[in-house]
Every structure is written in structure tokens, then in C-alpha cells.
Coordinates of C-alpha atoms in Angstrom, one line a residue:
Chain A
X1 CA 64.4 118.3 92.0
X2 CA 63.6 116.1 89.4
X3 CA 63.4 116.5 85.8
X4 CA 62.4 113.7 83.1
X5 CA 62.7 114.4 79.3
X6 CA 61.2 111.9 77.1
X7 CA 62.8 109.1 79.2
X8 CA 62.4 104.9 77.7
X9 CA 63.6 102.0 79.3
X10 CA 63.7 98.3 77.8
X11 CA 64.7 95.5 79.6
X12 CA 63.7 93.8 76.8
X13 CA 62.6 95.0 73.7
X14 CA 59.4 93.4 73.6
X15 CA 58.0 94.8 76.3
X16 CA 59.2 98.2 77.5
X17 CA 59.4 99.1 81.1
X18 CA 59.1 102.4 80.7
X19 CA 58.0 104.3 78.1
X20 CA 58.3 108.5 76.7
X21 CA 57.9 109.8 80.6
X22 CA 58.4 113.8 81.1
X23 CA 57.9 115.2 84.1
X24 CA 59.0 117.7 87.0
X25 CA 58.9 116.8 90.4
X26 CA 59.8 120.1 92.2
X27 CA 61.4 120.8 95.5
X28 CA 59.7 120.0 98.8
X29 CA 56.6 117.9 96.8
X30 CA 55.4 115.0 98.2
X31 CA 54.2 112.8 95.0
X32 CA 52.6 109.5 94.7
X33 CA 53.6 107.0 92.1
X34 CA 50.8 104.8 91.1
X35 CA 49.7 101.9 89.3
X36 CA 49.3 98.1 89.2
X37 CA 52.3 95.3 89.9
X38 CA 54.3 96.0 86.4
X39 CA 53.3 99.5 85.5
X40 CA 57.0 100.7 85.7
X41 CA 56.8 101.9 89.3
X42 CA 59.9 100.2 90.8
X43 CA 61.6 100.7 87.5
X44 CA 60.7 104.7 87.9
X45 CA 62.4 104.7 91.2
X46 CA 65.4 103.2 90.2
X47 CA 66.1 104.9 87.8
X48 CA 66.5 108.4 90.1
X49 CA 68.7 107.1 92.6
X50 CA 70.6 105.8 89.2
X51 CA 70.4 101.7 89.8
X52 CA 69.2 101.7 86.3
X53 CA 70.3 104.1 83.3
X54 CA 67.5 105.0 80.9
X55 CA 67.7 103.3 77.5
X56 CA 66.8 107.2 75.9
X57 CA 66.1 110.3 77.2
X58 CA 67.1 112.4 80.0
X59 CA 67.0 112.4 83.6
X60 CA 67.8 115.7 85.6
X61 CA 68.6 115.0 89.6
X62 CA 69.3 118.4 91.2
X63 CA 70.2 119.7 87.9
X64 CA 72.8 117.0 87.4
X65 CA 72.3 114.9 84.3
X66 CA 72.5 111.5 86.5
X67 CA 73.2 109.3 82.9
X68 CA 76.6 111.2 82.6
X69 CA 77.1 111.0 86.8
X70 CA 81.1 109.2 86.7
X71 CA 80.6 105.8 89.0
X72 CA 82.8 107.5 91.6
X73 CA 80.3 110.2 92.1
X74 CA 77.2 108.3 92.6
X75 CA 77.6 107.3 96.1
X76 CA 77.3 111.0 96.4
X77 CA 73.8 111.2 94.8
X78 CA 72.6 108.5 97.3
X79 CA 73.5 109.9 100.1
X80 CA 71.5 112.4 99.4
X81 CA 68.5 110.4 99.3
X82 CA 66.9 107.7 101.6
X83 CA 65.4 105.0 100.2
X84 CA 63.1 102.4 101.3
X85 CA 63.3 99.3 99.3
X86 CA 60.7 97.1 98.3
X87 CA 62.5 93.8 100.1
X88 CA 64.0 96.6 103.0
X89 CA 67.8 95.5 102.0
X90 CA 68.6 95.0 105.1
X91 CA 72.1 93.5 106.1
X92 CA 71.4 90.4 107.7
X93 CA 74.6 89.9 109.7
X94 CA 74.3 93.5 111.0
X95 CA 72.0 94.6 114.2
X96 CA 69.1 97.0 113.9
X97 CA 71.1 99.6 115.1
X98 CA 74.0 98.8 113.0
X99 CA 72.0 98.8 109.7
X100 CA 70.5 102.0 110.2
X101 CA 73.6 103.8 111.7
X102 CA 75.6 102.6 108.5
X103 CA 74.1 105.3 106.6
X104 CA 75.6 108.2 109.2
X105 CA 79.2 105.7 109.5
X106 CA 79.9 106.4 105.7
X107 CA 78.8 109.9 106.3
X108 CA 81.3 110.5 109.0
X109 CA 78.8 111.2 111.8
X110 CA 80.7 111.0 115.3
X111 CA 79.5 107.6 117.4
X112 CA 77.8 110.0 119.9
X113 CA 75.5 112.2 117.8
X114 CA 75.4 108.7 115.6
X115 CA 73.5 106.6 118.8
X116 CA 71.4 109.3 119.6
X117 CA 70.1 110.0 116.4
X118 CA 69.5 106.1 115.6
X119 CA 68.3 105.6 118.8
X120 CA 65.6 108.5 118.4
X121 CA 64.5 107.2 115.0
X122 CA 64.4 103.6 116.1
X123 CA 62.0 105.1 118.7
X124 CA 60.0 106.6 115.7
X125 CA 59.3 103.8 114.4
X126 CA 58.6 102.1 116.8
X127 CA 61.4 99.2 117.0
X128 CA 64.1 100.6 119.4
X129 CA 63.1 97.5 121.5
X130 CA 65.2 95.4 119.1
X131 CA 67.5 97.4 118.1
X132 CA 69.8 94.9 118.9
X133 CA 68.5 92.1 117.1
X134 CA 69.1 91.4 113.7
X135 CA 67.0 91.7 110.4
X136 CA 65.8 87.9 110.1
X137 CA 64.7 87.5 113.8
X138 CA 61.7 90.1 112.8
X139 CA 59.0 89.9 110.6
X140 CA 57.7 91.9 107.5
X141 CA 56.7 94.4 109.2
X142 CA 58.7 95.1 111.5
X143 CA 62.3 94.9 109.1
X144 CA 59.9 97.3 107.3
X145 CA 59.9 99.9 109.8
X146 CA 64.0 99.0 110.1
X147 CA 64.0 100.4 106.6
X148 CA 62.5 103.4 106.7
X149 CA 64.1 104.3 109.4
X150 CA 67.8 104.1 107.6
X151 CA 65.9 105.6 104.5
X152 CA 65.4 108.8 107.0
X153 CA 68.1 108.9 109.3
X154 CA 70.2 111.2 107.4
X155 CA 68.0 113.6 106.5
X156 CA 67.8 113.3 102.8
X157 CA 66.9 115.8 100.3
X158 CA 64.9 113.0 98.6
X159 CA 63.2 110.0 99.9
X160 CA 62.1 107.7 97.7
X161 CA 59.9 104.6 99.1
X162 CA 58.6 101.9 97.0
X163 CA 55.8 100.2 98.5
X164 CA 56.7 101.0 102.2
X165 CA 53.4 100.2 103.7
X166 CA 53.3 96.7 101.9
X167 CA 53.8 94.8 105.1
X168 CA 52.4 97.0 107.6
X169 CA 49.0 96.8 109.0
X170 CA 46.4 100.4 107.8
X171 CA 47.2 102.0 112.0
X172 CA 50.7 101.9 111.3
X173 CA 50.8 102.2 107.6
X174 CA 49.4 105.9 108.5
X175 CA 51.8 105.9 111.0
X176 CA 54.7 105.6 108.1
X177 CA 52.7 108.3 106.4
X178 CA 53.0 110.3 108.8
X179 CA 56.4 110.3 109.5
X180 CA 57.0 110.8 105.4
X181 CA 54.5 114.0 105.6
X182 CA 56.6 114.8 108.7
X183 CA 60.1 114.8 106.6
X184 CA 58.5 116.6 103.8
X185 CA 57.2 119.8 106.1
X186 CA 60.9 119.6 106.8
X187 CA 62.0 120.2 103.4
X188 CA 62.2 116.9 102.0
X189 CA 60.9 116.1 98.6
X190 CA 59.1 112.5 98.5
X191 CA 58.5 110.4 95.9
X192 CA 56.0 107.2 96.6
X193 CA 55.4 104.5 94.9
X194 CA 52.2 102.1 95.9
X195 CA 49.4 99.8 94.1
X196 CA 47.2 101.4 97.6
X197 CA 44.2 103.9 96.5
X198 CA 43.8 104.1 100.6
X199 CA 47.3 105.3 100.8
X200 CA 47.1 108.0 98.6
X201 CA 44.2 109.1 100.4
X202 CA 45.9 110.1 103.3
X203 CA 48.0 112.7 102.2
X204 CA 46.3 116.1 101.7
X205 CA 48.9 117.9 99.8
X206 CA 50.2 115.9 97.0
X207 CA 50.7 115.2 93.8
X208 CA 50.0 111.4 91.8
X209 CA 51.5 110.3 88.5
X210 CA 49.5 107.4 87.6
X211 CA 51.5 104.6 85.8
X212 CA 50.3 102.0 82.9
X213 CA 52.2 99.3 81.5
X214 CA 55.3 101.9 81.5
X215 CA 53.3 105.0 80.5
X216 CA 51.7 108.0 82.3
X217 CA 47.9 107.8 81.9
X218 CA 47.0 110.4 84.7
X219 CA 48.8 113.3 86.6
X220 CA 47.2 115.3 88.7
Chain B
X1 CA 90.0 109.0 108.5
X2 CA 90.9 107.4 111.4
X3 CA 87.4 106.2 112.0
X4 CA 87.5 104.5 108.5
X5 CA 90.6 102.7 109.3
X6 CA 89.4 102.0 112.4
X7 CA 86.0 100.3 110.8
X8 CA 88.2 98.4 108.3
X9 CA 90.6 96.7 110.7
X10 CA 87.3 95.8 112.9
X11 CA 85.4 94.5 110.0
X12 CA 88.6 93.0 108.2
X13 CA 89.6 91.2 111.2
X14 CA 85.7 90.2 112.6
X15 CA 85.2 88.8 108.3
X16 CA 88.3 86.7 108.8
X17 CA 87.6 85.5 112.2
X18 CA 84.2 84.2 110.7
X19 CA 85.9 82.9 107.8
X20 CA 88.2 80.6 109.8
X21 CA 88.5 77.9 107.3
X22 CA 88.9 79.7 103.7
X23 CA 91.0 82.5 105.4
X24 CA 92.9 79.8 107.0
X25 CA 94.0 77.9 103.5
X26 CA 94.5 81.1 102.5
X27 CA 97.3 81.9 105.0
X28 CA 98.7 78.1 104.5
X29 CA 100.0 78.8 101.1
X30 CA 101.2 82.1 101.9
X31 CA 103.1 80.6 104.7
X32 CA 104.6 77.9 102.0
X33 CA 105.7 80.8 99.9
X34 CA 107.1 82.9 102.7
X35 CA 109.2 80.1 103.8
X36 CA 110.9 78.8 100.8
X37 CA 111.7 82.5 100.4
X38 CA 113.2 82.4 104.4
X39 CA 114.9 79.1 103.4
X40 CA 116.6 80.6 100.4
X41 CA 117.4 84.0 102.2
X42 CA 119.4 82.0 105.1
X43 CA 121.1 79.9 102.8
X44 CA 122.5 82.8 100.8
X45 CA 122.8 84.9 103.6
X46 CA 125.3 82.7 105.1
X47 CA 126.9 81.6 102.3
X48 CA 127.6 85.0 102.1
X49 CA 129.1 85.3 105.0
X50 CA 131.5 82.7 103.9
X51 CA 132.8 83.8 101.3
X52 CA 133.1 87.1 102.7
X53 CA 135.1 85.0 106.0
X54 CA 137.3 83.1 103.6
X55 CA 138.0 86.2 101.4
X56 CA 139.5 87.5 103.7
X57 CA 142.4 85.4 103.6
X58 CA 143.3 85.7 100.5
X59 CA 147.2 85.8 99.8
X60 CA 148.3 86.0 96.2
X61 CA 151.9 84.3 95.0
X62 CA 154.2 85.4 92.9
X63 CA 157.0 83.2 92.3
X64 CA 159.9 84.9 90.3
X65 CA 161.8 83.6 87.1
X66 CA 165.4 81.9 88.6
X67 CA 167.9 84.4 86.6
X68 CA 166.3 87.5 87.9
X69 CA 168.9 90.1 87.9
X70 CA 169.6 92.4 91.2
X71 CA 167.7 95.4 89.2
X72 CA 164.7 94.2 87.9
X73 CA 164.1 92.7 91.3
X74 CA 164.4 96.0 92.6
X75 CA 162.3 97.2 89.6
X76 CA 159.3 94.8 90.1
X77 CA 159.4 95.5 94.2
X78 CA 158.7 99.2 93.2
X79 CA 156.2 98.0 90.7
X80 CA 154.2 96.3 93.3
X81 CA 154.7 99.0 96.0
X82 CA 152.7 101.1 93.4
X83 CA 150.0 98.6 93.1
X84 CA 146.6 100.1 94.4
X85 CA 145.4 96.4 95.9
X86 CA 148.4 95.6 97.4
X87 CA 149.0 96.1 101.4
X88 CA 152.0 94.8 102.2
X89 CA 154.4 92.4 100.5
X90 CA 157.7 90.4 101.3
X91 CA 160.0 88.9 99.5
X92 CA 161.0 84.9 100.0
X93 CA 164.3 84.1 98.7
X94 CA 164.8 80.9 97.3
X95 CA 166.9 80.2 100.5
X96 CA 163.9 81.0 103.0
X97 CA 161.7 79.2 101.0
X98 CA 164.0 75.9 101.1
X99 CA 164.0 76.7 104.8
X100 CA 160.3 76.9 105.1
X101 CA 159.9 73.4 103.2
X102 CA 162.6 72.1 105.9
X103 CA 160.2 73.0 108.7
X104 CA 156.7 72.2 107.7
X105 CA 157.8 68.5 106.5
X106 CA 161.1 67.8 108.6
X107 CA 160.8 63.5 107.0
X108 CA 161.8 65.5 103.7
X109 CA 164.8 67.3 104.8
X110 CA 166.8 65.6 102.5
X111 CA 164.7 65.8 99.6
X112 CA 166.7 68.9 97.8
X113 CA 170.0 67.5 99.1
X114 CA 169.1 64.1 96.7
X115 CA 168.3 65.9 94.1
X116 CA 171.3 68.2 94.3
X117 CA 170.0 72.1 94.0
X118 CA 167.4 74.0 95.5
X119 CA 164.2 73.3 93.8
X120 CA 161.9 76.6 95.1
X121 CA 161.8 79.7 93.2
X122 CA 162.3 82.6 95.2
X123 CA 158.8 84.6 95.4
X124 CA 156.6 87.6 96.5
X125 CA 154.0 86.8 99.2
X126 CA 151.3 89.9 98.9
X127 CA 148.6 90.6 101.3
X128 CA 144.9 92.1 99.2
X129 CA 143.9 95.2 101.0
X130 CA 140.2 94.7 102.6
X131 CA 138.2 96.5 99.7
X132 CA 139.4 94.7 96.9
X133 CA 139.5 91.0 98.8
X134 CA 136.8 90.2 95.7
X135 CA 137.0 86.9 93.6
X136 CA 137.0 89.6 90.5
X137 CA 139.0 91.8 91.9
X138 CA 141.8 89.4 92.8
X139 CA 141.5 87.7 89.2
X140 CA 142.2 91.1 88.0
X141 CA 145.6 91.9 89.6
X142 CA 146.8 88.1 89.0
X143 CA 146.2 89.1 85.4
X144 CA 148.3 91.8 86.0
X145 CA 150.9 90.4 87.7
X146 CA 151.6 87.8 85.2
X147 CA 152.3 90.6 82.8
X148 CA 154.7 91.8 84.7
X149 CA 158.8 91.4 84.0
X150 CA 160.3 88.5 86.3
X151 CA 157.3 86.7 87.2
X152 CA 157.2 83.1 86.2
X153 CA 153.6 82.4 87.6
X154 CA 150.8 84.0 90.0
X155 CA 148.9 81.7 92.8
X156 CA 145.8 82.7 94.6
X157 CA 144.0 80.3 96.1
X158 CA 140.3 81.2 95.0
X159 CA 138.9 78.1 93.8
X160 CA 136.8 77.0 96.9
X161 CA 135.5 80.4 96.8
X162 CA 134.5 81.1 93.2
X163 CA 133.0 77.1 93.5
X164 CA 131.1 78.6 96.2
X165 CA 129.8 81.6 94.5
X166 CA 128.8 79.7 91.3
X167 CA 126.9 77.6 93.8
X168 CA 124.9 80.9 95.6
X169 CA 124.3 82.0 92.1
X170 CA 122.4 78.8 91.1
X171 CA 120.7 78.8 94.6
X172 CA 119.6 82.5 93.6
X173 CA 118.3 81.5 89.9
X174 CA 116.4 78.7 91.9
X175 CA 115.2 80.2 95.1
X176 CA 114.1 83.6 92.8
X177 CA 112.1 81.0 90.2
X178 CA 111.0 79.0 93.2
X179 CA 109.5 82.0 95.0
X180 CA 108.2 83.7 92.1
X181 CA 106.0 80.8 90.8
X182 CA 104.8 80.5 95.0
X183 CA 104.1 83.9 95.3
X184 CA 102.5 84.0 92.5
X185 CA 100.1 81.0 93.4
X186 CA 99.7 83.0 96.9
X187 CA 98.5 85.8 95.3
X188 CA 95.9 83.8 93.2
X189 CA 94.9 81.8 96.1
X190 CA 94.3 84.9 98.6
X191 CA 92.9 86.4 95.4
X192 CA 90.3 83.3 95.0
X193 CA 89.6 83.2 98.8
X194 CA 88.6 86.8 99.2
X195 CA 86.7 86.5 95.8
X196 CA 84.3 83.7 97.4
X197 CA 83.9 85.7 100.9
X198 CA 83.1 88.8 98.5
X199 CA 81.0 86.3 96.5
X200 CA 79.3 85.2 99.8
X201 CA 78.6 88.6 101.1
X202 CA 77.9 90.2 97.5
X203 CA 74.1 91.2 98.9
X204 CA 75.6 93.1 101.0
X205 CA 77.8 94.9 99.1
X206 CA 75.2 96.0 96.7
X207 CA 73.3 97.2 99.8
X208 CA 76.1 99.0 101.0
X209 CA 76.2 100.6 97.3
X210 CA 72.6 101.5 97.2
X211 CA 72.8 103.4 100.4
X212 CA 75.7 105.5 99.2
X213 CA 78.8 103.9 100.6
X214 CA 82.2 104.7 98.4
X215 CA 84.4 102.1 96.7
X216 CA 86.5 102.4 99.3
X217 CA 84.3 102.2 102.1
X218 CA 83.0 98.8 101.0
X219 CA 86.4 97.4 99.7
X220 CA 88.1 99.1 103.1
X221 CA 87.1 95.7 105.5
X222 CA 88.1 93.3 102.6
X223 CA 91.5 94.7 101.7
X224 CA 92.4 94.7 105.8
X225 CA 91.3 90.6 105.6
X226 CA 94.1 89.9 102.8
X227 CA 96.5 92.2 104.9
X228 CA 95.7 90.6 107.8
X229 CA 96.0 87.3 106.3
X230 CA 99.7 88.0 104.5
X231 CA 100.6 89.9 107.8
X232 CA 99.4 86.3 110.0
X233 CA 100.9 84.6 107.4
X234 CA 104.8 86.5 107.8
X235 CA 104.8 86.2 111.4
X236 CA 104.0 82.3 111.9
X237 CA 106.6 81.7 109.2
X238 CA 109.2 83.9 110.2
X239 CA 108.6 81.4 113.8
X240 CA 108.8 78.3 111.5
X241 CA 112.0 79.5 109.9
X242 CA 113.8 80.2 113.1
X243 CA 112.7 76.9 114.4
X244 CA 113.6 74.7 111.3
X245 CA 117.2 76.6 111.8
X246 CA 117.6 75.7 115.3
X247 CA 116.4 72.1 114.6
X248 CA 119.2 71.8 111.2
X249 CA 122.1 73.8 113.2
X250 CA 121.6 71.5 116.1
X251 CA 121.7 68.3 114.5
X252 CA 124.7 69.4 111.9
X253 CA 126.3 70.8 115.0
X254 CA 126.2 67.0 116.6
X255 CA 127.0 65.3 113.4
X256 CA 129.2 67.3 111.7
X257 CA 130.7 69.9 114.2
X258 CA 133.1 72.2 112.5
X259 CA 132.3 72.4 108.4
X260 CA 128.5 72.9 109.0
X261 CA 128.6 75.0 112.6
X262 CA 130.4 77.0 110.8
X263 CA 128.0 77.4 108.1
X264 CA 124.7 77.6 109.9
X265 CA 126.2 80.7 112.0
X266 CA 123.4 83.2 111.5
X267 CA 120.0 83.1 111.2
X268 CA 118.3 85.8 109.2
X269 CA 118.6 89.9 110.5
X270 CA 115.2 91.7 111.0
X271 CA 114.9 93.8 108.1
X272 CA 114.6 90.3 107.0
X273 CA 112.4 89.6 109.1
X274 CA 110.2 92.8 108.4
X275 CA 110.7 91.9 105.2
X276 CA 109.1 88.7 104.9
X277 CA 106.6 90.0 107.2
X278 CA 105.9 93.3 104.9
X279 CA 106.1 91.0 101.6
X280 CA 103.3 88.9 102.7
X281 CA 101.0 91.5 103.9
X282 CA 101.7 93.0 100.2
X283 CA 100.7 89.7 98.8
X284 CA 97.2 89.8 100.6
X285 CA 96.6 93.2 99.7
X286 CA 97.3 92.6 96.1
X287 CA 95.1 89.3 96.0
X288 CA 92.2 91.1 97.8
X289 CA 92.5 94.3 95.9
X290 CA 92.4 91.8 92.6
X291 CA 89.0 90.1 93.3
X292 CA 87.3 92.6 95.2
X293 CA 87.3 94.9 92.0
X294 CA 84.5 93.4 90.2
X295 CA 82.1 93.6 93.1
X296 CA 82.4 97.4 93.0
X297 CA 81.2 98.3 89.6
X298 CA 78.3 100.7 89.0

């Protein structure tokens, strides 16, 4: 699913944010980036859903080298994946249900299939309540929840969350977790990344790349 | 498809609903363009008309030398016959044309008897068939004429009208300058206005990026609010241009009732109309589709 060869990348030459990562995250996986604030993490993530191009090296996205991906094609390569941002990203002037039925709108999805599905989600997570309020009438947590929910409306093939628990209490930050293990017995591959040992913890099946001031000092 | 356009015309209209007063500046200067435009296109329009009225009436003279023999009057009668621009013609003898004099100023009846001959040449009066009732068309067969054997001198009475024309010309050359520097400052404006609301909203257009929306998807909504505003723009001053028309006809009518009735006769036809309308709604696309570029680079 994901493929790494010898990948760097400066923001600044002084101090790299990233620095000779290889790796292969295969289909289906469930893997947990780790580290401390500044070991590359965010950087890692942006980088696959192409927000970021590396400075060397190569980076393989379902085979496709995403570096050479023309800027017409990579709405395509998100819409494959959902993502959960570390600020959500939310649109502020939209509802809750509008924000997360955006993603299925660009897809095309008719309005009826398009309310249920949003509706059912909204109901995963626990927010349908508000749907119809908007982003800055809730709090962390709860815009949180908003997030991942438009991060797994669609289906993706790849979800990639960075720090989605970072606002949520430990009962409902399993609750996340759960619903993330629940898309990957589904087929989707997911690709964490958290500064929480306890978080890691609570998957059985997975796989951690430990991250160091923008190398890989563990994989297991 | 139809979904899309259905979003954009929602969001387009919704983003300039909420942007009252930029979208609303916006539409001013458009509105300033579009009606110096209207303002030239009546004036030329019915100066148009006029010259196309008083073309009409165009009669070309030829008066004839005084010797002319029996034959070559014969001779210059076929010659005209075969003339394409010609549709009818009849002769005035120098008799008839004393006669004519006699009538139209009967205090000056005397006039050719005190100087003791006949003073008028005898002549050709010609009527221009409709399709060549043209200022260069008539110049053309006057030139002709006068090259012909027996006539002294060609008359057409074309002044008014080729005065006139010169005059539409300038207005042209000034109502196409005119327009071109306003549309031009329309299209920067509506260009400048979309770019701020872009500007404003440019959060959310990297969002919509980052969860896989196309180019066109985001710049959709914002194209529609440069439409709409060109398209708001037409209509309002399509109504100020028929107004101001009214208004000027009205008040020429009372002060000067036949010369300028007779010029303000018609107001503009609607492919005009659509026209103007269309021609803004191209000016906000263009100024939208200018400034929303940037905000969609990868």
C-alpha cells in the first residue's frame, strides 16, 4: 500500500524533518506511528496523502510514484483516503452534517444514500445530536469526533489519523480505536500517528514504527 | 453533472448574498461599464437609422452642357439606362426647369425675363436604386457621371449625411476606447473582489483540497459569484439605460420636438439587450476565473 525508499525531507536544512526512511506498509495493516512532538510524525503523514513532496527519495502509494502524481490527479489519491487532521479542518461556515457529507458530494453520492450514510456515521460517533450545528459551537472533542467521521465516511482504502484521540477523554478515545480497528477488519489499511504508549496498547494486531528526531529508531 | 452545477449556483449565489458589500462594488463598476457601452450602442444605433432614413432620398443631378446636340442626348440617355445604380431617370428641359423656378418662387417670375435668356441648364434627375443608396456608392457613380460626354456638372446632396457618418465614426473610436479601458477596470475590479472573498475563505479551500475535491469543484461556487455578479450587473443596467432614454426622449421631445424626436426614435433591440447582459456575465467569469487561479495550486 505503501512503499518508502530512502525518503528525506528538510524544511530547513539545519534540521531535517525527516531523514533516510524505508519502509512497507502492506495492505489491510493497521500501524502506529510513534514518537515525541517533532519526531517527523505529522511530517510522515503528509507526505502519503502528498501535502508535502519529499526533498529525496521515493514514495510508492498503491504503486503509484505520488512525487510524479500531475496536480490534476491528486484529488484522486485523496479520495481514496480519509484523513483525520491534527486541528480536524473542519469548515467553519458549514454544519456537521454538511462537513462530513462534502466528502460523498465531490464523490457524486446521491442526496439519499448521502443522508443516510452521514446520518449513520454521525451516530457512530456519537454527535448526530448536532449535526446541525456548526464546527465552533463544539468543543475539542467533540469537532474531533466530526473529523473522523468525514475521515471514514467514504470508505477509504487508507485512513490516516494524526493524533485523533488528542482531545478525547481514554472511554472514548478506545471508542475511536475501535471504530479504526472496525474499518481495518473491513479492508482498510490504517496508519496512526500518536505521542500515546496507552494507545498503542489497545490494538492487538499491529504494527509500530517508532520515530526520533526524523529517523526510525524501532519497528516492530 | 447537474448536481455540480446545481451546488455551484447554490454556493455562488449563498457566497454573494453574504458578501453583500464587496460583491455589491463589484457589480457598481460593472454597471458603469455596461452603460457607457448601452449609451454608445443607442447613439449609433440611431444614428444609423438616420442615415439609413435620409439615404434613402437620395437624388443625383446631372445638369447637361447648353449646346448638346439632338444625338448625344440620345447617346447619354442610353448611357444612363445602362447604368447598374440607376432606377429611373427623367429628363428636365431647360424650358421645364424655367417653369419649375416660376412655381416654387412666383415674387421672381420676372427674374429670367430681366436678364433676358433662360438661365437653367436643362438636366437629368436620377433616382439610386435601394442597394446602392450608400454615401460610397453614390460618390462612385457621380464620379462616373462627370466623365461622361454632355455633362457639365453632377449634384447629390450627401453632405449632411457623410457629416453625419464622420460623426458615428468618432463616436465609435470613442465609445470602443471608452468601453475598453471600463471593461477592462471591470474585469480587474470583479477580479480583485473575488480574490479577497477567495482570500477570506482560502482555509477552506485548502480543506476542500485536502479532502479530495477537484479544481473545479472548489473554483465551481466562485466562478457562478462573478457570473452572477456580471449577469446582476446586465440586467439593472439594461433598466437604467431604458430609463435614461425615456427621461432624454421626453424632455427633447418637449423642447425640441421634430429634429431630436426624430432622433431618439429607437431604443436598443434585444440581441442588444442579451448582449449587454451576456457581455457582463463574461466579464465576471473572466475576473473570477483570473483570481481564483492561484488558490488552486498543489
Amino acid at each position: 500500500m505503501i512503499q518508502m525508499f530512502n525518503v528525506f525531507k528538510n524544511y530547513d536544512p539545519m534540521s531535517p524533518a525527516l531523514i533516510d526512511i524505508s519502509l512497507h506498509i502492506r495492505k489491510g495493516e493497521f500501524v502506529f506511528v510513534s514518537g515525541p512532538s517533532g519526531a517527523g510524525k505529522t511530517t510522515f503523514l503528509k507526505l502519503i496523502y502528498r501535502e508535502e513532496l519529499p526533498t529525496r527519495g521515493h514514495i510508492l502509494v498503491n504503486r503509484r510514484n505520488i512525487a510524479k502524481l500531475p496536480p490534476s490527479k491528486i484529488p484522486y489519491l485523496r479520495r481514496s483516503m480519509g484523513i483525520v487532521f491534527q486541528d480536524f479542518k473542519l469548515l467553519n461556515n458549514k454544519t456537521i452534517f454538511d462537513n462530513v457529507s462534502f466528502v460523498l458530494k465531490i464523490l457524486g453520492v446521491p442526496i439519499a444514500i448521502t443522508k443516510k450514510k452521514v446520518f449513520n456515521m454521525l451516530r457512530m460517533v456519537d454527535i448526530h445530536h448536532k449535526m446541525k450545528s456548526f464546527p465552533p459551537q463544539l468543543s475539542g472533542g467533540e469537532q474531533q469526533r466530526v473529523a473522523i467521521a468525514r475521515a471514514l465516511i467514504n470508505d477509504p482504502a487508507l485512513l490516516l489519523a494524526d493524533e485523533p484521540t488528542g482531545n478525547l477523554d481514554p472511554e472514548l478515545s478506545m471508542e475511536i480505536m475501535r471504530l479504526f480497528e472496525e474499518a481495518n477488519q473491513k479492508g482498510t489499511t490504517v496508519v496512526v500517528a500518536t505521542h500515546n504508549p496507552a494507545l498503542i496498547g489497545c490494538i492487538s494486531n499491529k504494527r509500530v514504527i517508532m520515530l526520533d528526531k526524523g529517523r526510525i529508531v524501532k519497528y516492530y | 453533472m447537474l448536481r455540480a452545477i446545481r451546488y455551484f449556483l447554490r454556493e455562488g449565489w449563498s457566497s454573494l448574498w453574504h458578501n453583500k458589500g464587496a460583491n455589491l462594488l463589484s457589480i457598481a463598476i460593472i454597471i458603469v461599464s455596461l452603460y457607457v457601452l448601452g449609451v454608445f450602442l443607442v447613439l449609433s444605433t440611431n444614428f444609423n437609422h438616420i442615415i439609413e432614413r435620409w439615404s434613402e432620398d437620395v437624388q443625383v443631378n446631372i445638369f447637361l452642357d447648353e449646346n448638346l446636340s439632338e444625338p448625344a442626348l440620345l447617346y447619354l440617355q442610353e448611357r444612363l439606362s445602362i447604368l447598374p445604380e440607376i432606377g429611373e431617370f427623367i429628363y428636365i428641359s431647360k424650358q421645364e426647369a424655367l417653369q419649375r423656378f416660376q412655381i416654387l418662387f412666383p415674387s421672381l417670375q420676372t427674374l429670367p425675363d430681366e436678364i433676358g435668356e433662360n438661365p437653367f441648364p436643362s438636366s437629368y434627375e436620377l433616382k439610386i436604386k435601394k442597394e446602392y443608396q450608400t454615401i460610397d456608392g453614390v460618390r462612385g457613380l457621380a464620379s462616373r457621371l462627370k466623365s461622361l460626354d454632355g455633362v457639365k456638372e453632377v449634384s447629390y446632396d450627401l453632405q449632411w449625411i457623410e457629416r453625419l457618418s464622420t460623426v458615428m465614426k468618432l463616436l465609435r473610436v470613442i465609445g470602443i476606447f471608452l468601453v475598453g479601458v471600463l471593461v477592462f477596470s471591470a474585469v480587474s475590479t470583479t477580479a480583485n473582489v473575488i480574490k479577497l472573498l477567495a482570500y477570506a475563505r482560502k482555509d477552506e479551500i485548502d480543506i476542500m483540497k485536502l479532502v479530495g475535491a477537484s479544481s473545479w469543484f472548489i473554483k465551481g461556487p466562485f466562478l457562478v459569484e462573478g457570473m452572477l455578479q456580471g449577469f446582476i450587473a446586465g440586467i439593472i443596467s439594461i433598466g437604467l439605460l431604458y430609463l435614461s432614454y425615456r427621461l432624454v426622449a421626453y424632455y427633447l421631445a418637449l423642447s425640441y420636438n421634430l429634429l431630436f424626436g426624430f432622433l431618439l426614435f429607437t431604443f436598443l433591440p434585444l440581441e442588444y439587450w442579451l448582449g449587454i447582459i451576456g457581455g457582463g456575465t463574461l466579464v465576471g467569469l473572466i475576473g473570477s476565473s483570473i483570481s481564483i487561479r492561484k488558490f488552486l495550486r498543489y
